[in-house]
GROMACS .gro file of C-alpha atoms in nm:
model
  373
    1MET     CA    1   0.000   0.000   0.000
    2SER     CA    2   0.136   0.341  -0.101
    3THR     CA    3   0.176   0.633   0.138
    4GLY     CA    4  -0.106   0.824  -0.036
    5GLN     CA    5  -0.349   0.534   0.009
    6ALA     CA    6  -0.252   0.497   0.372
    7LEU     CA    7  -0.311   0.866   0.438
    8TRP     CA    8  -0.642   0.861   0.249
    9ARG     CA    9  -0.771   0.570   0.459
   10ARG     CA   10  -0.701   0.768   0.774
   11VAL     CA   11  -0.945   1.041   0.668
   12PRO     CA   12  -1.279   0.984   0.847
   13PRO     CA   13  -1.586   0.934   0.621
   14TRP     CA   14  -1.768   1.232   0.768
   15ALA     CA   15  -1.479   1.458   0.668
   16VAL     CA   16  -1.497   1.332   0.308
   17ASP     CA   17  -1.874   1.391   0.300
   18ALA     CA   18  -1.833   1.740   0.444
   19GLY     CA   19  -1.572   1.819   0.179
   20LEU     CA   20  -1.808   1.703  -0.096
   21VAL     CA   21  -2.088   1.918   0.045
   22VAL     CA   22  -1.859   2.223   0.048
   23LEU     CA   23  -1.737   2.149  -0.305
   24ALA     CA   24  -2.096   2.103  -0.432
   25ALA     CA   25  -2.200   2.430  -0.263
   26LEU     CA   26  -1.914   2.617  -0.430
   27ASP     CA   27  -2.005   2.464  -0.764
   28THR     CA   28  -2.366   2.575  -0.715
   29TRP     CA   29  -2.265   2.927  -0.614
   30VAL     CA   30  -2.038   2.965  -0.919
   31ASN     CA   31  -2.308   2.846  -1.160
   32LEU     CA   32  -2.616   3.012  -1.008
   33TYR     CA   33  -2.486   3.333  -0.853
   34GLY     CA   34  -2.684   3.630  -0.979
   35GLU     CA   35  -2.924   3.420  -1.187
   36ALA     CA   36  -3.100   3.186  -0.946
   37THR     CA   37  -3.439   3.225  -0.788
   38ALA     CA   38  -3.534   3.124  -0.438
   39PHE     CA   39  -3.674   2.795  -0.573
   40MET     CA   40  -3.350   2.716  -0.753
   41TRP     CA   41  -3.144   2.790  -0.440
   42ALA     CA   42  -3.373   2.566  -0.237
   43CYS     CA   43  -3.334   2.277  -0.481
   44ALA     CA   44  -2.956   2.325  -0.487
   45ALA     CA   45  -2.932   2.341  -0.109
   46LEU     CA   46  -3.139   2.023  -0.073
   47GLY     CA   47  -2.919   1.839  -0.323
   48CYS     CA   48  -2.594   1.953  -0.161
   49ALA     CA   49  -2.706   1.878   0.194
   50GLY     CA   50  -2.825   1.533   0.087
   51LEU     CA   51  -2.464   1.429   0.025
   52PHE     CA   52  -2.427   1.384   0.401
   53LEU     CA   53  -2.657   1.079   0.366
   54ARG     CA   54  -2.515   0.940   0.042
   55ARG     CA   55  -2.358   0.634   0.210
   56ARG     CA   56  -2.683   0.522   0.376
   57PHE     CA   57  -2.939   0.622   0.111
   58PRO     CA   58  -2.751   0.651  -0.220
   59LEU     CA   59  -3.057   0.620  -0.447
   60ALA     CA   60  -3.265   0.873  -0.251
   61VAL     CA   61  -2.976   1.121  -0.246
   62PHE     CA   62  -2.932   1.086  -0.622
   63LEU     CA   63  -3.301   1.165  -0.673
   64LEU     CA   64  -3.261   1.471  -0.451
   65THR     CA   65  -2.978   1.598  -0.671
   66LEU     CA   66  -3.173   1.564  -0.997
   67PRO     CA   67  -3.344   1.907  -0.977
   68MET     CA   68  -2.999   2.070  -0.973
   69THR     CA   69  -2.928   1.936  -1.320
   70LEU     CA   70  -3.215   2.145  -1.458
   71PHE     CA   71  -3.025   2.463  -1.368
   72MET     CA   72  -2.661   2.359  -1.408
   73ASP     CA   73  -2.473   2.201  -1.698
   74VAL     CA   74  -2.238   1.987  -1.485
   75ALA     CA   75  -2.306   1.960  -1.113
   76VAL     CA   76  -2.074   1.805  -0.853
   77ALA     CA   77  -2.360   1.678  -0.636
   78PRO     CA   78  -2.525   1.449  -0.899
   79ILE     CA   79  -2.186   1.311  -1.005
   80ALA     CA   80  -2.094   1.230  -0.643
   81ALA     CA   81  -2.436   1.071  -0.589
   82LEU     CA   82  -2.401   0.857  -0.904
   83TYR     CA   83  -2.054   0.740  -0.798
   84THR     CA   84  -2.177   0.642  -0.452
   85LEU     CA   85  -2.471   0.453  -0.601
   86ALA     CA   86  -2.247   0.266  -0.848
   87ALA     CA   87  -1.989   0.177  -0.581
   88GLY     CA   88  -2.252   0.011  -0.362
   89SER     CA   89  -2.506  -0.135  -0.605
   90ARG     CA   90  -2.483  -0.440  -0.831
   91ASN     CA   91  -2.810  -0.365  -1.011
   92ARG     CA   92  -2.682  -0.276  -1.359
   93PRO     CA   93  -3.025  -0.189  -1.506
   94LEU     CA   94  -3.088   0.048  -1.214
   95LEU     CA   95  -2.753   0.220  -1.271
   96ALA     CA   96  -2.819   0.257  -1.645
   97GLY     CA   97  -3.163   0.400  -1.572
   98CYS     CA   98  -3.016   0.653  -1.329
   99ALA     CA   99  -2.762   0.762  -1.592
  100LEU     CA  100  -3.037   0.808  -1.851
  101LEU     CA  101  -3.249   0.996  -1.599
  102ASN     CA  102  -2.960   1.228  -1.516
  103ALA     CA  103  -2.888   1.291  -1.886
  104ALA     CA  104  -3.255   1.361  -1.958
  105ALA     CA  105  -3.280   1.606  -1.668
  106ALA     CA  106  -2.963   1.784  -1.781
  107THR     CA  107  -3.095   1.810  -2.138
  108LEU     CA  108  -3.418   1.979  -2.029
  109ALA     CA  109  -3.412   2.358  -2.026
  110TRP     CA  110  -3.533   2.577  -1.744
  111PRO     CA  111  -3.799   2.695  -1.755
  112LEU     CA  112  -3.939   2.375  -1.905
  113SER     CA  113  -4.140   2.565  -2.167
  114ASP     CA  114  -3.812   2.659  -2.337
  115THR     CA  115  -3.724   2.292  -2.397
  116PHE     CA  116  -3.949   2.250  -2.700
  117SER     CA  117  -3.833   2.571  -2.866
  118ARG     CA  118  -3.465   2.465  -2.876
  119ASP     CA  119  -3.283   2.315  -3.171
  120ARG     CA  120  -3.342   1.940  -3.161
  121THR     CA  121  -2.997   1.857  -3.301
  122TRP     CA  122  -2.829   2.058  -3.030
  123ALA     CA  123  -3.057   1.897  -2.770
  124LEU     CA  124  -2.952   1.549  -2.893
  125ILE     CA  125  -2.584   1.643  -2.879
  126GLN     CA  126  -2.627   1.775  -2.528
  127PHE     CA  127  -2.809   1.455  -2.426
  128VAL     CA  128  -2.524   1.237  -2.553
  129TYR     CA  129  -2.268   1.459  -2.381
  130THR     CA  130  -2.445   1.454  -2.048
  131LEU     CA  131  -2.508   1.078  -2.079
  132ALA     CA  132  -2.134   1.020  -2.125
  133THR     CA  133  -2.069   1.249  -1.830
  134ALA     CA  134  -2.315   1.050  -1.619
  135PHE     CA  135  -2.162   0.715  -1.716
  136ALA     CA  136  -1.815   0.826  -1.609
  137PRO     CA  137  -1.886   0.820  -1.231
  138LEU     CA  138  -2.090   0.500  -1.277
  139LEU     CA  139  -1.799   0.319  -1.441
  140PHE     CA  140  -1.557   0.451  -1.184
  141GLY     CA  141  -1.784   0.339  -0.902
  142GLN     CA  142  -1.814  -0.009  -1.056
  143LEU     CA  143  -1.436  -0.023  -1.090
  144VAL     CA  144  -1.391   0.061  -0.722
  145GLN     CA  145  -1.651  -0.201  -0.632
  146ALA     CA  146  -1.469  -0.464  -0.841
  147ARG     CA  147  -1.140  -0.369  -0.678
  148HIS     CA  148  -1.289  -0.416  -0.333
  149ASP     CA  149  -1.431  -0.753  -0.440
  150VAL     CA  150  -1.092  -0.868  -0.567
  151ALA     CA  151  -0.922  -0.752  -0.247
  152ARG     CA  152  -1.180  -0.937  -0.038
  153GLN     CA  153  -1.141  -1.251  -0.247
  154LEU     CA  154  -0.764  -1.236  -0.209
  155VAL     CA  155  -0.807  -1.217   0.168
  156GLU     CA  156  -1.045  -1.514   0.158
  157VAL     CA  157  -0.802  -1.712  -0.058
  158GLU     CA  158  -0.519  -1.638   0.182
  159GLU     CA  159  -0.733  -1.741   0.477
  160ALA     CA  160  -0.828  -2.061   0.295
  161ARG     CA  161  -0.461  -2.132   0.228
  162GLU     CA  162  -0.374  -2.073   0.591
  163HIS     CA  163  -0.657  -2.305   0.693
  164GLU     CA  164  -0.538  -2.565   0.444
  165ARG     CA  165  -0.182  -2.541   0.573
  166ALA     CA  166  -0.308  -2.580   0.930
  167LEU     CA  167  -0.513  -2.886   0.833
  168TYR     CA  168  -0.214  -3.036   0.652
  169ALA     CA  169   0.007  -2.977   0.954
  170GLN     CA  170  -0.255  -3.140   1.176
  171SER     CA  171  -0.282  -3.440   0.944
  172VAL     CA  172   0.096  -3.481   0.939
  173LEU     CA  173   0.102  -3.458   1.317
  174ALA     CA  174  -0.178  -3.713   1.341
  175ARG     CA  175   0.008  -3.957   1.116
  176GLU     CA  176   0.326  -3.910   1.315
  177ARG     CA  177   0.134  -3.975   1.635
  178ALA     CA  178  -0.011  -4.292   1.490
  179GLN     CA  179   0.334  -4.406   1.382
  180LEU     CA  180   0.477  -4.316   1.721
  181ALA     CA  181   0.201  -4.514   1.890
  182ARG     CA  182   0.282  -4.814   1.675
  183GLU     CA  183   0.654  -4.794   1.737
  184MET     CA  184   0.601  -4.753   2.110
  185HIS     CA  185   0.383  -5.059   2.115
  186ASP     CA  186   0.605  -5.268   1.890
  187VAL     CA  187   0.939  -5.177   2.048
  188VAL     CA  188   0.884  -5.063   2.406
  189SER     CA  189   0.615  -5.313   2.501
  190HIS     CA  190   0.824  -5.588   2.345
  191GLN     CA  191   1.108  -5.517   2.584
  192VAL     CA  192   0.900  -5.437   2.893
  193SER     CA  193   0.687  -5.749   2.860
  194LEU     CA  194   1.005  -5.955   2.834
  195ILE     CA  195   1.128  -5.795   3.157
  196ALA     CA  196   0.795  -5.873   3.327
  197VAL     CA  197   0.801  -6.237   3.215
  198GLN     CA  198   1.161  -6.287   3.321
  199ALA     CA  199   1.093  -6.121   3.657
  200GLY     CA  200   0.791  -6.349   3.710
  201ALA     CA  201   1.001  -6.653   3.634
  202LEU     CA  202   1.272  -6.533   3.871
  203GLN     CA  203   1.013  -6.473   4.144
  204VAL     CA  204   0.898  -6.833   4.119
  205ALA     CA  205   1.243  -6.990   4.089
  206ALA     CA  206   1.443  -6.781   4.338
  207LYS     CA  207   1.524  -6.933   4.679
  208ASP     CA  208   1.639  -6.613   4.848
  209PRO     CA  209   1.347  -6.407   4.991
  210ASP     CA  210   1.523  -6.082   4.900
  211ALA     CA  211   1.564  -6.199   4.544
  212ARG     CA  212   1.196  -6.294   4.526
  213ASP     CA  213   1.097  -5.953   4.663
  214ALA     CA  214   1.317  -5.779   4.410
  215ALA     CA  215   1.173  -5.991   4.128
  216ARG     CA  216   0.819  -5.914   4.247
  217THR     CA  217   0.899  -5.543   4.250
  218ILE     CA  218   1.044  -5.558   3.898
  219ARG     CA  219   0.742  -5.750   3.770
  220THR     CA  220   0.500  -5.504   3.936
  221LEU     CA  221   0.683  -5.206   3.790
  222SER     CA  222   0.688  -5.369   3.447
  223VAL     CA  223   0.315  -5.439   3.459
  224ASP     CA  224   0.246  -5.080   3.566
  225THR     CA  225   0.469  -4.954   3.286
  226LEU     CA  226   0.283  -5.164   3.032
  227ASP     CA  227  -0.046  -5.031   3.162
  228GLU     CA  228   0.074  -4.670   3.132
  229LEU     CA  229   0.209  -4.747   2.787
  230ARG     CA  230  -0.128  -4.886   2.684
  231HIS     CA  231  -0.303  -4.567   2.789
  232MET     CA  232  -0.043  -4.355   2.611
  233VAL     CA  233  -0.076  -4.557   2.292
  234THR     CA  234  -0.454  -4.523   2.309
  235LEU     CA  235  -0.418  -4.145   2.346
  236LEU     CA  236  -0.182  -4.118   2.053
  237ARG     CA  237  -0.396  -4.341   1.833
  238ALA     CA  238  -0.705  -4.131   1.907
  239SER     CA  239  -0.575  -3.851   1.682
  240GLY     CA  240  -0.379  -4.065   1.438
  241GLY     CA  241  -0.445  -4.161   1.080
  242LYS     CA  242  -0.265  -4.390   0.843
  243GLU     CA  243   0.097  -4.450   0.923
  244THR     CA  244   0.407  -4.284   0.796
  245GLU     CA  245   0.728  -4.479   0.813
  246LEU     CA  246   1.008  -4.344   1.030
  247THR     CA  247   1.371  -4.431   0.982
  248PRO     CA  248   1.573  -4.620   1.079
  249GLN     CA  249   1.346  -4.926   1.101
  250PRO     CA  250   1.426  -5.295   1.153
  251THR     CA  251   1.440  -5.537   0.860
  252LEU     CA  252   1.488  -5.912   0.816
  253ALA     CA  253   1.856  -5.873   0.903
  254GLY     CA  254   1.754  -5.832   1.268
  255LEU     CA  255   1.519  -6.129   1.279
  256GLN     CA  256   1.771  -6.372   1.430
  257GLN     CA  257   1.864  -6.123   1.702
  258LEU     CA  258   1.495  -6.065   1.777
  259MET     CA  259   1.435  -6.438   1.832
  260ALA     CA  260   1.753  -6.474   2.037
  261ASN     CA  261   1.643  -6.195   2.272
  262SER     CA  262   1.284  -6.311   2.301
  263GLY     CA  263   1.345  -6.564   2.580
  264ILE     CA  264   1.144  -6.822   2.385
  265LYS     CA  265   1.273  -7.140   2.223
  266THR     CA  266   1.219  -7.047   1.863
  267THR     CA  267   1.311  -7.210   1.535
  268LEU     CA  268   1.335  -7.032   1.201
  269THR     CA  269   1.266  -7.210   0.872
  270GLY     CA  270   1.212  -7.116   0.511
  271GLY     CA  271   1.290  -6.789   0.342
  272LEU     CA  272   1.147  -6.497   0.150
  273PRO     CA  273   1.196  -6.407  -0.216
  274PRO     CA  274   1.500  -6.191  -0.289
  275GLY     CA  275   1.449  -5.825  -0.351
  276ILE     CA  276   1.130  -5.767  -0.149
  277SER     CA  277   1.077  -5.411  -0.042
  278THR     CA  278   1.196  -5.262   0.283
  279THR     CA  279   0.834  -5.202   0.384
  280ALA     CA  280   0.757  -5.572   0.335
  281GLN     CA  281   1.064  -5.673   0.540
  282ARG     CA  282   0.959  -5.436   0.816
  283THR     CA  283   0.607  -5.580   0.818
  284VAL     CA  284   0.739  -5.935   0.846
  285TYR     CA  285   0.970  -5.829   1.129
  286ARG     CA  286   0.690  -5.658   1.323
  287THR     CA  287   0.462  -5.958   1.272
  288VAL     CA  288   0.719  -6.192   1.422
  289GLN     CA  289   0.793  -5.947   1.704
  290GLU     CA  290   0.425  -5.907   1.798
  291ALA     CA  291   0.362  -6.282   1.777
  292LEU     CA  292   0.656  -6.360   2.007
  293THR     CA  293   0.544  -6.088   2.248
  294ASN     CA  294   0.199  -6.246   2.268
  295VAL     CA  295   0.358  -6.588   2.327
  296ARG     CA  296   0.550  -6.449   2.624
  297LYS     CA  297   0.238  -6.283   2.761
  298HIS     CA  298  -0.017  -6.556   2.716
  299ALA     CA  299   0.172  -6.883   2.666
  300PRO     CA  300   0.464  -6.908   2.912
  301GLY     CA  301   0.690  -7.204   2.847
  302ALA     CA  302   0.562  -7.254   2.492
  303ARG     CA  303   0.785  -7.314   2.192
  304ALA     CA  304   0.750  -7.113   1.875
  305GLU     CA  305   0.820  -7.178   1.510
  306VAL     CA  306   0.875  -6.896   1.262
  307ARG     CA  307   0.831  -7.010   0.902
  308LEU     CA  308   0.909  -6.778   0.612
  309TRP     CA  309   0.757  -6.889   0.283
  310HIS     CA  310   0.682  -6.776  -0.068
  311ASP     CA  311   0.539  -6.907  -0.395
  312ALA     CA  312   0.483  -6.765  -0.741
  313GLN     CA  313   0.221  -6.512  -0.632
  314HIS     CA  314   0.255  -6.463  -0.255
  315PHE     CA  315   0.497  -6.449   0.033
  316GLY     CA  316   0.446  -6.441   0.405
  317VAL     CA  317   0.539  -6.555   0.751
  318THR     CA  318   0.366  -6.798   0.984
  319VAL     CA  319   0.437  -6.795   1.358
  320THR     CA  320   0.300  -7.095   1.546
  321ASN     CA  321   0.342  -7.167   1.917
  322THR     CA  322   0.263  -7.471   2.126
  323ALA     CA  323   0.034  -7.475   2.425
  324PRO     CA  324   0.162  -7.300   2.741
  325THR     CA  325   0.333  -7.511   3.007
  326ARG     CA  326   0.311  -7.259   3.292
  327PRO     CA  327   0.040  -7.022   3.419
  328SER     CA  328   0.055  -6.689   3.242
  329VAL     CA  329   0.131  -6.359   3.415
  330ALA     CA  330  -0.163  -6.117   3.396
  331LEU     CA  331  -0.037  -5.833   3.175
  332PRO     CA  332  -0.250  -5.544   3.045
  333SER     CA  333  -0.341  -5.551   2.678
  334ALA     CA  334  -0.556  -5.336   2.451
  335ARG     CA  335  -0.509  -5.564   2.143
  336HIS     CA  336  -0.351  -5.276   1.953
  337GLY     CA  337  -0.071  -5.506   1.838
  338LEU     CA  338  -0.285  -5.724   1.613
  339ILE     CA  339  -0.476  -5.419   1.491
  340GLY     CA  340  -0.150  -5.254   1.392
  341LEU     CA  341  -0.032  -5.571   1.216
  342LYS     CA  342  -0.355  -5.588   1.015
  343GLU     CA  343  -0.301  -5.226   0.912
  344ARG     CA  344   0.055  -5.305   0.804
  345ALA     CA  345  -0.070  -5.604   0.604
  346GLU     CA  346  -0.331  -5.387   0.430
  347LEU     CA  347  -0.054  -5.152   0.319
  348LEU     CA  348   0.095  -5.450   0.131
  349ASP     CA  349  -0.250  -5.546  -0.009
  350GLY     CA  350  -0.227  -5.854   0.210
  351THR     CA  351  -0.407  -6.012   0.502
  352LEU     CA  352  -0.327  -6.113   0.857
  353THR     CA  353  -0.496  -6.402   1.034
  354ALA     CA  354  -0.466  -6.500   1.399
  355GLU     CA  355  -0.635  -6.813   1.532
  356ALA     CA  356  -0.598  -7.090   1.786
  357THR     CA  357  -0.461  -7.429   1.681
  358PRO     CA  358  -0.623  -7.766   1.764
  359GLN     CA  359  -0.323  -7.850   1.988
  360GLY     CA  360  -0.397  -7.556   2.220
  361GLY     CA  361  -0.145  -7.320   2.068
  362TYR     CA  362  -0.185  -7.015   1.848
  363LYS     CA  363  -0.097  -6.924   1.490
  364VAL     CA  364  -0.039  -6.583   1.335
  365GLU     CA  365   0.006  -6.566   0.959
  366LEU     CA  366   0.087  -6.278   0.728
  367ARG     CA  367   0.008  -6.329   0.359
  368ALA     CA  368   0.084  -6.070   0.090
  369PRO     CA  369   0.116  -6.068  -0.288
  370THR     CA  370   0.466  -6.069  -0.433
  371GLN     CA  371   0.367  -5.789  -0.669
  372PRO     CA  372   0.120  -5.555  -0.491
  373ALA     CA  373  -0.178  -5.438  -0.698
   0.00000   0.00000   0.00000
């Protein structure tokens, strides 16, 4: 915005209206001084004073200024009234009618009886001239109106962009929260549940009372930590959407280490096709991790078998465990693990099934196409 525009916007509207009234009064005095009658001065005064109300009643003020055009060739008051009407109205036929009415009033001679004695050619020329003069403030008023509309639309577009950017930021934050919830469940709960199971086993096997108390304390703290983690994961998932992958993430290279640290007797058989994507490797890893975590929680003493497989169209992993040999430790669970695994499988256009086996164990199987659709 230029300095002139800034200064103009600081001028109060009443001051602008007062200036127009003074300018219209001077114009009237210059044109009518020494020739006007009391009636003409009254009409001119009414038209000039009406400019104070031009913002609230633009059409009425324009009609009040029409009598002035009978006495004056070009009057400031009708031009100002036409501009105000055009700047605030979108009724194009009304504006054209007002311009024609102003031109007709300016073409008439005062007194009216002299109108029909004038040269008709000159009257037509004067009508065209005054019509062009009347359309000038109308066009300028429409231009100002269009400029205000464009400025308002630009503001609305900017606000819409800001809103869109805020929504995008919120969606990114929601996806990150969902991913964080998944990683917390997959990684942290994996380790804490292992601590709880090992502490429970130590509590049962230890001969020293102090050692049993320490193991009980560790198991209690682990269970409480898992419970707090479950609530935190639930909170994060409440505002989450589909996942985004964070790096670095585990792949099949860490599968042997995962089974070695699980505390479960686990065998690994089979293999996957070469060249599968990192996302697919990560999904297989998380499936095995979650399955082994559930074995520790719900099937103490069980053995597990991890079988990697593939054929011409599909690949997958099947984790099967035997029936538990010891009573399980009561650990909190919200079943978010299997839900997260199903979501990961859907990203590969695959499926995840989890069901009990006839021998009293449990089987978790991930199945996905080699070439996703």
